[in-house]
């Protein structure tokens, strides 16, 4: 788990963004993308008003991939008025079940 300095504005905003992304659910698994371990990174470019999300999918064949990526973009732009969300889909490192949080495992029953 990443540590955040809540006295630092951008660090606090990054923590808020990660919490906001819990609203985005994988429509097949019914678990949010944070607890599935799909989000690898968040970078904020405040002067340019951009939030960059680096994430993956559980499979390159994920039939709901485009839907999830659109939901991430809409979620961020809906919560952070004036910011543009850029969602980068990456395949390295490869996602595995080890990425799932304890809460995610409970929700999946594993």
Tab-separated table of C-alpha atoms in Angstrom:
chain	number	residue	atom	x	y	z
A	1	UNK	CA	0.000	0.000	0.000
A	2	UNK	CA	1.244	3.450	-0.895
A	3	UNK	CA	1.770	6.079	1.803
A	4	UNK	CA	0.397	9.582	1.389
A	5	UNK	CA	1.326	12.846	3.068
A	6	UNK	CA	-2.067	14.459	3.631
A	7	UNK	CA	-0.385	17.791	4.363
A	8	UNK	CA	0.833	17.818	0.750
A	9	UNK	CA	-1.951	19.021	-1.565
A	10	UNK	CA	-1.132	16.745	-4.523
A	11	UNK	CA	-0.576	13.704	-2.327
A	12	UNK	CA	-3.950	14.310	-0.677
A	13	UNK	CA	-5.604	14.778	-4.077
A	14	UNK	CA	-4.064	11.516	-5.319
A	15	UNK	CA	-5.493	9.669	-2.301
A	16	UNK	CA	-8.892	11.237	-3.034
A	17	UNK	CA	-8.693	10.157	-6.677
A	18	UNK	CA	-7.939	6.568	-5.697
A	19	UNK	CA	-10.900	6.612	-3.324
A	20	UNK	CA	-13.111	8.100	-6.056
A	21	UNK	CA	-12.086	5.299	-8.430
A	22	UNK	CA	-13.667	2.811	-6.020
A	23	UNK	CA	-16.930	3.921	-7.653
A	24	UNK	CA	-15.874	2.256	-10.919
A	25	UNK	CA	-16.971	-1.361	-10.903
A	26	UNK	CA	-15.927	-4.240	-13.095
A	27	UNK	CA	-19.371	-5.037	-14.568
A	28	UNK	CA	-18.679	-8.775	-14.720
A	29	UNK	CA	-17.069	-9.270	-11.307
A	30	UNK	CA	-19.041	-6.573	-9.418
A	31	UNK	CA	-15.894	-5.432	-7.593
A	32	UNK	CA	-14.342	-1.976	-7.917
A	33	UNK	CA	-11.192	-1.493	-9.969
A	34	UNK	CA	-9.111	-0.447	-6.953
A	35	UNK	CA	-9.826	-3.622	-4.985
A	36	UNK	CA	-9.200	-5.660	-8.140
A	37	UNK	CA	-5.758	-4.054	-8.353
A	38	UNK	CA	-6.299	-2.742	-11.863
A	39	UNK	CA	-5.009	0.785	-11.189
A	40	UNK	CA	-1.219	0.989	-11.263
A	41	UNK	CA	-0.674	4.723	-10.970
A	42	UNK	CA	-2.111	8.217	-10.740
A	43	UNK	CA	-0.242	11.339	-11.798
A	44	UNK	CA	-1.608	14.834	-11.454
A	45	UNK	CA	-0.485	17.699	-13.675
A	46	UNK	CA	-2.145	20.576	-11.874
A	47	UNK	CA	-0.898	23.402	-14.142
A	48	UNK	CA	-2.213	21.545	-17.210
A	49	UNK	CA	-5.354	20.405	-15.359
A	50	UNK	CA	-4.767	16.755	-16.253
A	51	UNK	CA	-5.144	13.580	-14.228
A	52	UNK	CA	-3.316	10.620	-15.742
A	53	UNK	CA	-4.431	7.139	-14.752
A	54	UNK	CA	-2.274	4.128	-15.602
A	55	UNK	CA	-4.217	0.907	-15.381
A	56	UNK	CA	-4.662	-2.550	-16.782
A	57	UNK	CA	-7.451	-5.051	-17.233
A	58	UNK	CA	-7.642	-8.566	-15.866
A	59	UNK	CA	-7.309	-9.882	-19.419
A	60	UNK	CA	-6.488	-8.441	-22.822
A	61	UNK	CA	-9.686	-10.183	-23.946
A	62	UNK	CA	-11.851	-8.400	-21.365
A	63	UNK	CA	-15.192	-7.857	-23.151
A	64	UNK	CA	-15.993	-4.885	-20.906
A	65	UNK	CA	-12.599	-3.192	-21.283
A	66	UNK	CA	-13.771	-0.145	-23.217
A	67	UNK	CA	-16.679	0.298	-20.830
A	68	UNK	CA	-14.352	0.248	-17.802
A	69	UNK	CA	-11.918	2.728	-19.380
A	70	UNK	CA	-14.793	5.087	-20.254
A	71	UNK	CA	-16.172	4.776	-16.727
A	72	UNK	CA	-12.767	5.736	-15.276
A	73	UNK	CA	-12.551	8.818	-17.496
A	74	UNK	CA	-16.137	9.860	-16.731
A	75	UNK	CA	-15.704	9.255	-13.002
A	76	UNK	CA	-12.600	11.434	-12.752
A	77	UNK	CA	-13.906	14.227	-14.959
A	78	UNK	CA	-17.228	14.187	-13.099
A	79	UNK	CA	-15.545	14.581	-9.712
A	80	UNK	CA	-12.768	16.967	-10.723
A	81	UNK	CA	-14.368	19.755	-12.724
A	82	UNK	CA	-11.937	21.484	-15.040
A	83	UNK	CA	-9.565	18.512	-15.169
A	84	UNK	CA	-9.144	16.189	-18.129
A	85	UNK	CA	-8.637	12.505	-17.400
A	86	UNK	CA	-6.193	10.551	-19.535
A	87	UNK	CA	-6.479	6.805	-19.084
A	88	UNK	CA	-3.510	4.766	-20.269
A	89	UNK	CA	-4.053	1.049	-20.642
A	90	UNK	CA	-0.871	-0.928	-19.947
A	91	UNK	CA	-0.122	-4.641	-19.994
A	92	UNK	CA	3.088	-4.573	-17.953
A	93	UNK	CA	3.280	-5.588	-15.258
A	94	UNK	CA	0.852	-8.362	-16.072
A	95	UNK	CA	-2.191	-8.368	-13.792
A	96	UNK	CA	-2.638	-11.391	-11.541
A	97	UNK	CA	-4.864	-12.446	-8.664
A	98	UNK	CA	-2.076	-11.292	-6.338
A	99	UNK	CA	-3.060	-7.701	-7.212
A	100	UNK	CA	-6.465	-8.091	-5.547
A	101	UNK	CA	-6.763	-6.460	-2.121
A	102	UNK	CA	-8.014	-8.371	0.907
A	103	UNK	CA	-11.336	-6.538	0.578
A	104	UNK	CA	-11.518	-7.545	-3.079
A	105	UNK	CA	-10.883	-11.173	-2.186
A	106	UNK	CA	-13.708	-11.050	0.359
A	107	UNK	CA	-16.054	-9.566	-2.228
A	108	UNK	CA	-15.095	-12.291	-4.706
A	109	UNK	CA	-15.408	-15.008	-2.080
A	110	UNK	CA	-11.791	-16.170	-2.427
